[in-house]
Amino acid sequence: MPKKQVHLAAHFPGVNNTTVWSHPDAGSHIEFSSFAHLARTAERAKFDFFFLAEGLRLREQAGKIYDLDVVGRPDTFTVLSALAAVTERLGLAGTINSTFNEPYEVARQFSTLDHLSGGRAAWNVVTSWDAFTGENFRRGGFLPQEQRYERAKRFLDAATVLFDSWRDGGEFAYRDEHFDISGRFDLPRSPQGRPVILQAGDSDEGREFAAAKADAIFSRHAGLEEGRAFHADVKGRLAKYGRRPEDLVVLPAATFALADTDAEAHELAHEVRRQQVSGQTAIKVLEQLWNADLSDHDPDGPLPSFDPVVGGDHIAQGRASVRMHRDPIAVATKWRELAEAKKLSIRELVIETSAKQTFIGSPSTIAGQIDDLVQADAADGFILVPHVTPVGLDDFADRVVPLLQERGVFRTEYTGPTLRDHLGLAPL
C-alpha cells in the first residue's frame, strides 16, 4: 500500500507572542519583503500554500493597546495579490470572516485573486464572536453564537452561487433570512471554479461546517492521540453530506525547534520558549486568566493568592484565547497545584503551560515525526508556524523537506498549476 503524501503549508505569524522579536534575524510584519521571503521559501520547498490570518483590530488589555505582540496587520487581499506576482505555484490562503463582510464583495475579491494567481486562491471562512472587533463595522459583533455559523453557512452558500454564476451568464439571485441579493456577477469563471475553502473552527458547529462545506480544516490537535481522534471525527462526518474522506484535508498547526542534534534542539526549544514568554508577557498571560490587573506582581514570584474574577467585562479585548478558559477558577486551581508541585514562578508556569513546540529535534527526527503522524492518520499534513519571521522556515525547507522527499512522502515538483492540484482535491 503506497504511503500517504504529506501536505505542508506556511503560516505567516500573526498577532501573538510566538514571534521572537529579539532574534537578530527578526524582521518586519508590515514590509512586503517579509511576506515575499516566507512565501518564496515555501514555494522553493514545494509547500502547498502560504497562509495569512486576519487581524481587524489591535488587541487591548486593561484599556491599552497590547504592544507585546504584533501591532498592525496589512490587508489580507492586498498582501496575497502582491504575492501572486512574485510566486508561480504556491497556494495563497487568507482568512476573511463571514460576520462583518458581505458575500458579493468577498466573492469578487477571491475570484479576482484566483484569476491573478492562475488558480491558487484559498479562503479560510471564519466567524467572529468579538463585539470589540465588531465596533469597527456597521454590523457590530453581536450575533449570538448559535447564529454565527448559520450566517457563515448562508454566506458561503451565497458566495458559491456567485462563483458558479458563470453558468448563467453571470446572473444570480440568492435569498434567505440573512441575504437578499441578485444581479450579474462581473467576473468569468476563475481557474479553480472557485477558491479552495478552508475552515478553522474546533467546536462541534465548526467541525460540522467543515464536513459540509470545506476542502481543508485547520486544527490545534497535532499530537498522536488527539490528532487521530480529531481526524476520525471530522472525516466521519463527511458521509452524511455525500462526501468522501479524501474531500477534506486535515491540517493541524505546528511549531518546531530544529537543530543539528536532538539535544541541541531541546536546548533551542527551551530558549525559544523563554524568549517568547518574557516577564511582561507572563504577567499579561496571567491577567487573561485572572481577568484582573496583576501589574504589581513579580513574574519571578508566586501566583496571585486570590481567585480569578469571573463575569463582567474582560480585561483582554480582541483575544479569542480567553474564551478557552471556560472555568477560570478551576484552571487557576490546577495552575497553583502545578506551580507548588514543581516550585514554579509565574513566568516558569506560563512557559510550562503554554503551547510547546510540536516538533523538536534534528532534521531526521522531525521528518520522522511528521511522516509517522501522517501515516497514523493523526493528520494529513501540517501548517508550520516559524518562531522567527521571515527567515524561520529557511532551515526547515533546506534540511527537513529533502528528508521527507527521500522517504517518498512529499513532492519533489508541483504536479499541477492549482492549489486544488496540490491538495489532491477533485477538480470542480
XYZ file of C-alpha atoms in Angstrom:
428
model
C 0.000 0.000 0.000
C 1.509 3.373 -1.000
C 2.310 5.768 1.813
C 0.187 8.859 2.314
C 1.617 12.058 0.932
C 2.332 14.853 3.412
C 0.798 18.292 2.869
C 2.683 21.342 4.180
C 1.729 24.998 4.475
C 3.499 28.053 5.889
C 1.712 30.380 8.293
C 2.942 33.965 8.447
C 2.794 34.507 12.236
C 0.145 36.939 13.319
C -0.986 38.758 16.420
C 0.613 36.686 19.158
C 3.790 36.343 21.172
C 5.138 33.324 19.290
C 7.442 35.507 17.203
C 10.790 36.065 18.913
C 11.231 39.775 18.314
C 14.640 39.880 19.975
C 16.144 37.465 17.448
C 18.758 39.259 15.317
C 17.064 37.973 12.136
C 13.535 39.019 13.172
C 12.018 41.310 10.546
C 9.008 43.462 9.908
C 5.458 42.124 9.871
C 4.399 45.059 7.686
C 7.003 45.351 4.930
C 6.273 43.324 1.821
C 9.789 41.887 1.745
C 8.933 39.792 4.832
C 5.831 38.268 3.229
C 7.734 37.689 -0.008
C 10.650 35.946 1.740
C 8.452 33.465 3.603
C 6.315 32.776 0.519
C 9.322 32.260 -1.732
C 10.884 29.896 0.821
C 7.657 27.886 0.987
C 7.457 27.720 -2.787
C 11.109 26.696 -3.095
C 10.307 23.813 -0.739
C 7.189 22.876 -2.785
C 4.742 23.650 0.029
C 1.021 23.520 -0.714
C 0.213 27.055 0.362
C 1.089 30.233 2.260
C -1.454 31.224 4.915
C -2.294 34.658 6.259
C -4.639 35.092 9.221
C -6.825 38.131 9.809
C -6.430 40.920 12.347
C -9.141 43.557 12.192
C -8.465 45.460 15.397
C -5.454 45.916 17.641
C -5.822 43.923 20.834
C -6.114 45.795 24.102
C -5.523 44.840 27.698
C -6.580 46.957 30.665
C -7.645 49.650 28.219
C -4.262 49.942 26.484
C -3.007 48.599 23.164
C -1.344 45.231 23.764
C 2.082 46.005 22.313
C 3.888 42.818 23.338
C 2.879 41.185 20.068
C 2.288 42.413 16.534
C 0.934 45.951 16.287
C -0.651 46.289 12.879
C -1.772 43.855 10.227
C -1.893 44.689 6.494
C -4.978 43.852 4.478
C -5.191 40.172 3.514
C -6.259 40.603 -0.108
C -3.627 43.248 -0.830
C -0.803 41.076 0.560
C -1.962 37.904 -1.216
C -2.435 39.737 -4.520
C 1.081 41.140 -4.275
C 2.431 37.647 -3.502
C 0.695 36.316 -6.608
C 3.085 38.480 -8.616
C 6.254 37.088 -7.006
C 5.297 33.389 -6.831
C 4.240 30.965 -9.549
C 2.885 27.763 -7.982
C 2.365 28.295 -4.258
C -1.225 28.409 -2.991
C -2.296 31.704 -1.398
C -4.728 31.368 1.501
C -6.280 34.079 3.633
C -8.806 34.406 6.429
C -11.841 36.554 5.716
C -14.644 36.413 8.254
C -18.287 35.950 7.425
C -19.643 38.045 10.299
C -18.682 41.542 9.178
C -18.459 41.245 5.361
C -20.920 40.766 2.500
C -20.929 37.832 0.039
C -20.711 39.874 -3.182
C -17.572 41.792 -2.257
C -15.798 38.729 -0.807
C -16.702 36.510 -3.790
C -15.455 39.196 -6.164
C -12.180 39.623 -4.236
C -11.433 35.882 -4.063
C -12.427 35.329 -7.668
C -10.044 38.140 -8.631
C -7.245 36.557 -6.568
C -7.883 33.191 -8.218
C -7.618 34.850 -11.650
C -4.495 36.844 -10.768
C -2.744 33.781 -9.330
C -3.775 31.301 -12.015
C -5.879 29.188 -9.651
C -4.045 29.371 -6.333
C -6.542 31.130 -4.049
C -7.992 29.744 -0.816
C -10.492 31.302 1.586
C -10.424 30.470 5.279
C -14.052 31.084 6.254
C -14.367 32.057 9.901
C -16.973 33.597 12.170
C -16.327 36.281 14.775
C -17.650 36.243 18.345
C -15.954 39.514 19.173
C -18.124 42.588 19.744
C -14.938 44.564 20.470
C -13.710 43.983 16.913
C -17.252 44.386 15.621
C -17.243 48.008 16.738
C -15.144 48.700 13.624
C -18.043 47.566 11.427
C -21.562 48.777 10.942
C -22.954 45.304 11.672
C -21.246 45.097 15.041
C -20.172 41.856 16.629
C -23.311 40.961 18.363
C -24.507 37.861 16.583
C -25.411 35.202 19.175
C -23.200 32.112 18.980
C -25.965 29.928 17.535
C -26.402 32.399 14.670
C -22.740 32.858 13.764
C -22.312 29.537 11.987
C -25.774 29.776 10.474
C -24.796 33.103 8.905
C -21.447 31.600 7.832
C -23.236 28.720 6.074
C -25.602 31.081 4.294
C -22.702 33.454 3.493
C -20.768 30.639 1.823
C -23.916 29.422 0.024
C -24.444 32.912 -1.381
C -20.786 33.252 -2.381
C -20.932 29.845 -4.090
C -23.932 30.988 -6.127
C -21.838 33.962 -7.230
C -18.764 31.842 -8.025
C -20.928 29.500 -10.115
C -22.998 32.213 -11.823
C -20.813 31.976 -14.927
C -23.028 29.052 -15.937
C -25.926 31.521 -16.246
C -24.008 34.322 -17.872
C -23.228 35.888 -14.522
C -26.844 36.307 -13.463
C -27.509 35.389 -9.834
C -30.185 35.566 -7.190
C -29.904 34.416 -3.582
C -32.364 34.954 -0.777
C -32.601 33.697 2.813
C -33.016 35.203 6.262
C -29.527 36.756 6.106
C -29.108 37.852 2.498
C -31.279 39.074 -0.355
C -29.080 39.742 -3.364
C -29.483 39.498 -7.127
C -27.820 40.873 -10.209
C -24.970 39.920 -12.513
C -21.517 38.869 -11.309
C -18.846 40.738 -13.227
C -16.106 38.104 -13.417
C -15.906 34.943 -15.536
C -15.279 31.515 -14.024
C -11.982 31.520 -12.144
C -9.260 28.942 -12.891
C -10.289 26.693 -9.976
C -14.000 27.329 -10.498
C -13.989 28.814 -7.032
C -11.301 29.165 -4.352
C -10.366 26.280 -2.086
C -12.429 26.574 1.116
C -10.670 26.286 4.484
C -12.228 26.177 7.938
C -10.637 26.590 11.351
C -13.363 26.059 13.945
C -12.871 23.402 16.616
C -16.364 23.485 18.110
C -18.990 20.944 17.150
C -20.578 23.578 14.896
C -17.203 24.307 13.306
C -16.476 20.650 12.623
C -19.923 20.168 11.117
C -19.453 23.254 8.944
C -16.142 21.879 7.703
C -17.630 18.464 6.974
C -20.399 20.052 4.919
C -18.538 22.817 3.115
C -14.736 22.877 3.469
C -11.888 21.402 1.416
C -9.429 21.573 4.334
C -9.688 22.158 8.070
C -7.122 23.627 10.426
C -6.877 22.098 13.861
C -4.916 22.534 17.088
C -4.621 18.772 17.626
C -1.122 17.955 16.424
C -0.294 15.099 18.807
C -0.807 11.414 18.047
C -3.845 10.539 20.143
C -5.731 13.834 19.995
C -4.836 14.150 16.325
C -6.206 10.710 15.489
C -9.389 11.441 17.424
C -9.930 14.759 15.598
C -9.044 13.250 12.209
C -11.502 10.372 12.689
C -14.227 12.669 13.992
C -14.266 15.153 11.108
C -13.711 12.500 8.433
C -16.576 10.508 9.945
C -18.961 13.415 9.464
C -18.444 13.628 5.690
C -20.631 10.739 4.546
C -23.917 12.336 5.547
C -23.105 15.204 3.192
C -22.352 12.802 0.346
C -18.625 13.442 0.607
C -15.615 11.121 0.705
C -12.763 11.122 3.276
C -10.349 12.472 0.653
C -12.591 15.510 0.105
C -11.384 17.104 3.372
C -7.695 17.617 4.224
C -6.887 17.812 7.968
C -4.045 20.231 8.773
C -3.042 20.920 12.392
C -0.948 23.986 13.130
C 2.571 23.074 14.248
C 5.689 24.791 15.558
C 9.194 23.384 15.529
C 12.676 23.678 17.055
C 15.267 22.392 14.597
C 18.991 21.903 15.296
C 21.875 19.629 14.322
C 21.167 17.137 17.112
C 18.142 16.257 19.224
C 19.908 17.507 22.359
C 20.682 20.863 20.750
C 17.109 21.115 19.520
C 15.740 20.629 23.036
C 18.085 23.350 24.312
C 16.881 25.615 21.497
C 13.234 24.830 22.260
C 13.706 25.828 25.896
C 15.477 29.052 24.960
C 12.792 29.960 22.395
C 10.058 29.485 24.997
C 11.903 31.783 27.420
C 12.232 34.393 24.665
C 8.555 34.065 23.729
C 7.425 34.402 27.354
C 9.193 37.424 28.830
C 8.399 38.559 32.352
C 5.988 41.145 30.939
C 4.301 38.563 28.723
C 3.942 36.144 31.635
C 2.067 38.746 33.695
C -0.185 39.627 30.742
C -0.980 35.966 30.103
C -1.851 35.519 33.759
C -4.104 38.595 33.638
C -6.004 36.998 30.764
C -6.984 34.121 33.069
C -7.400 36.149 36.263
C -9.273 38.963 34.460
C -7.563 41.431 36.779
C -4.671 43.899 36.810
C -1.639 41.967 38.091
C 0.970 44.563 37.168
C 2.080 44.728 40.815
C 3.047 41.032 40.740
C 6.614 39.809 40.230
C 6.895 37.423 37.242
C 9.591 35.579 39.194
C 7.297 35.307 42.202
C 4.265 33.180 43.154
C 0.791 33.164 41.602
C -1.895 35.525 42.982
C -3.445 34.401 46.246
C -6.968 35.375 45.154
C -9.190 33.652 42.607
C -9.839 34.926 39.038
C -12.596 37.462 38.531
C -15.491 35.741 36.771
C -18.101 37.639 34.770
C -18.351 41.252 33.694
C -16.187 42.937 31.069
C -12.938 41.141 30.360
C -9.599 42.860 30.825
C -8.347 41.456 27.478
C -10.172 42.674 24.359
C -9.941 41.073 20.916
C -8.288 37.844 22.102
C -10.044 34.577 21.266
C -7.877 32.516 23.627
C -9.592 33.939 26.730
C -12.723 32.027 25.721
C -10.861 28.724 26.105
C -10.828 29.177 29.891
C -14.442 28.116 30.402
C -13.869 27.673 34.180
C -11.121 30.146 35.172
C -11.220 29.202 38.861
C -10.693 25.528 38.059
C -7.794 26.395 35.737
C -6.263 28.652 38.404
C -6.543 25.849 40.969
C -4.818 23.459 38.584
C -2.055 26.009 37.890
C -1.497 26.618 41.620
C -1.144 22.878 42.204
C 1.321 22.592 39.321
C 3.336 25.609 40.487
C 3.533 24.233 44.022
C 4.492 20.733 42.914
C 7.279 21.919 40.593
C 8.243 25.058 42.531
C 7.459 27.294 39.540
C 7.342 31.082 39.423
C 4.667 32.882 37.377
C 6.929 33.068 34.332
C 8.044 29.453 34.675
C 4.429 28.344 34.992
C 3.357 30.239 31.856
C 6.264 28.676 29.968
C 5.272 25.250 31.323
C 1.584 25.588 30.414
C 1.881 27.484 27.118
C 1.991 25.566 23.884
C 5.355 23.926 23.417
C 6.937 23.259 20.053
C 5.168 20.474 18.190
C 8.343 19.089 16.658
C 11.727 19.180 18.414
C 14.817 17.514 17.043
C 17.353 17.077 14.287
C 16.184 17.185 10.657
C 15.944 13.388 10.626
C 13.937 13.286 13.857
C 11.450 15.934 12.711
C 10.995 14.347 9.277
C 10.283 11.047 11.018
C 7.815 12.635 13.442
C 5.859 14.303 10.619
C 5.794 11.172 8.486
C 4.741 8.955 11.386
C 1.841 11.227 12.370
C 0.531 11.440 8.813
C 0.805 7.697 8.229
C -1.012 7.118 11.559
C -3.923 9.315 10.393
C -3.297 11.886 13.097
C -3.168 14.472 10.286
C -2.884 14.821 6.530
C -0.128 17.376 6.927
C 0.767 20.469 8.949
C 0.629 24.245 8.814
C 4.039 25.319 10.094
C 4.430 28.447 12.218
C 8.090 29.520 12.486
C 9.180 31.451 15.580
C 11.292 33.905 13.591
C 9.825 35.962 10.755
C 10.589 35.908 7.878
C 13.616 33.549 7.856
C 12.368 30.941 10.337
C 11.324 28.492 7.641
C 14.640 28.514 5.764
C 16.327 25.649 7.655
C 13.187 23.527 7.558
C 12.982 23.980 3.791
C 16.633 23.126 3.280
C 17.090 20.308 5.801
C 13.754 18.623 6.618
C 11.914 18.745 3.293
C 14.663 16.811 1.411
C 14.383 14.015 4.000
C 10.599 13.839 3.536
C 11.226 13.668 -0.215
C 13.743 10.845 0.292
C 11.064 8.977 2.235
C 8.789 9.366 -0.799
C 6.075 11.176 1.161
C 6.487 14.720 -0.175
C 6.554 16.066 -3.712
C 9.804 16.967 -5.427
C 7.943 19.052 -8.021
C 4.470 20.508 -8.307
C 2.310 18.251 -10.452
C -0.381 20.779 -11.342
C -0.884 24.525 -11.516
C -3.680 24.980 -8.964
C -3.990 24.700 -5.207
C -6.666 22.048 -5.699
C -3.979 20.041 -7.511
C -1.521 20.479 -4.632
C -4.084 19.319 -2.047
C -5.174 16.347 -4.149
C -8.736 17.634 -4.408
C -11.001 16.639 -7.270
C -11.481 19.334 -9.937
C -14.789 21.191 -9.925
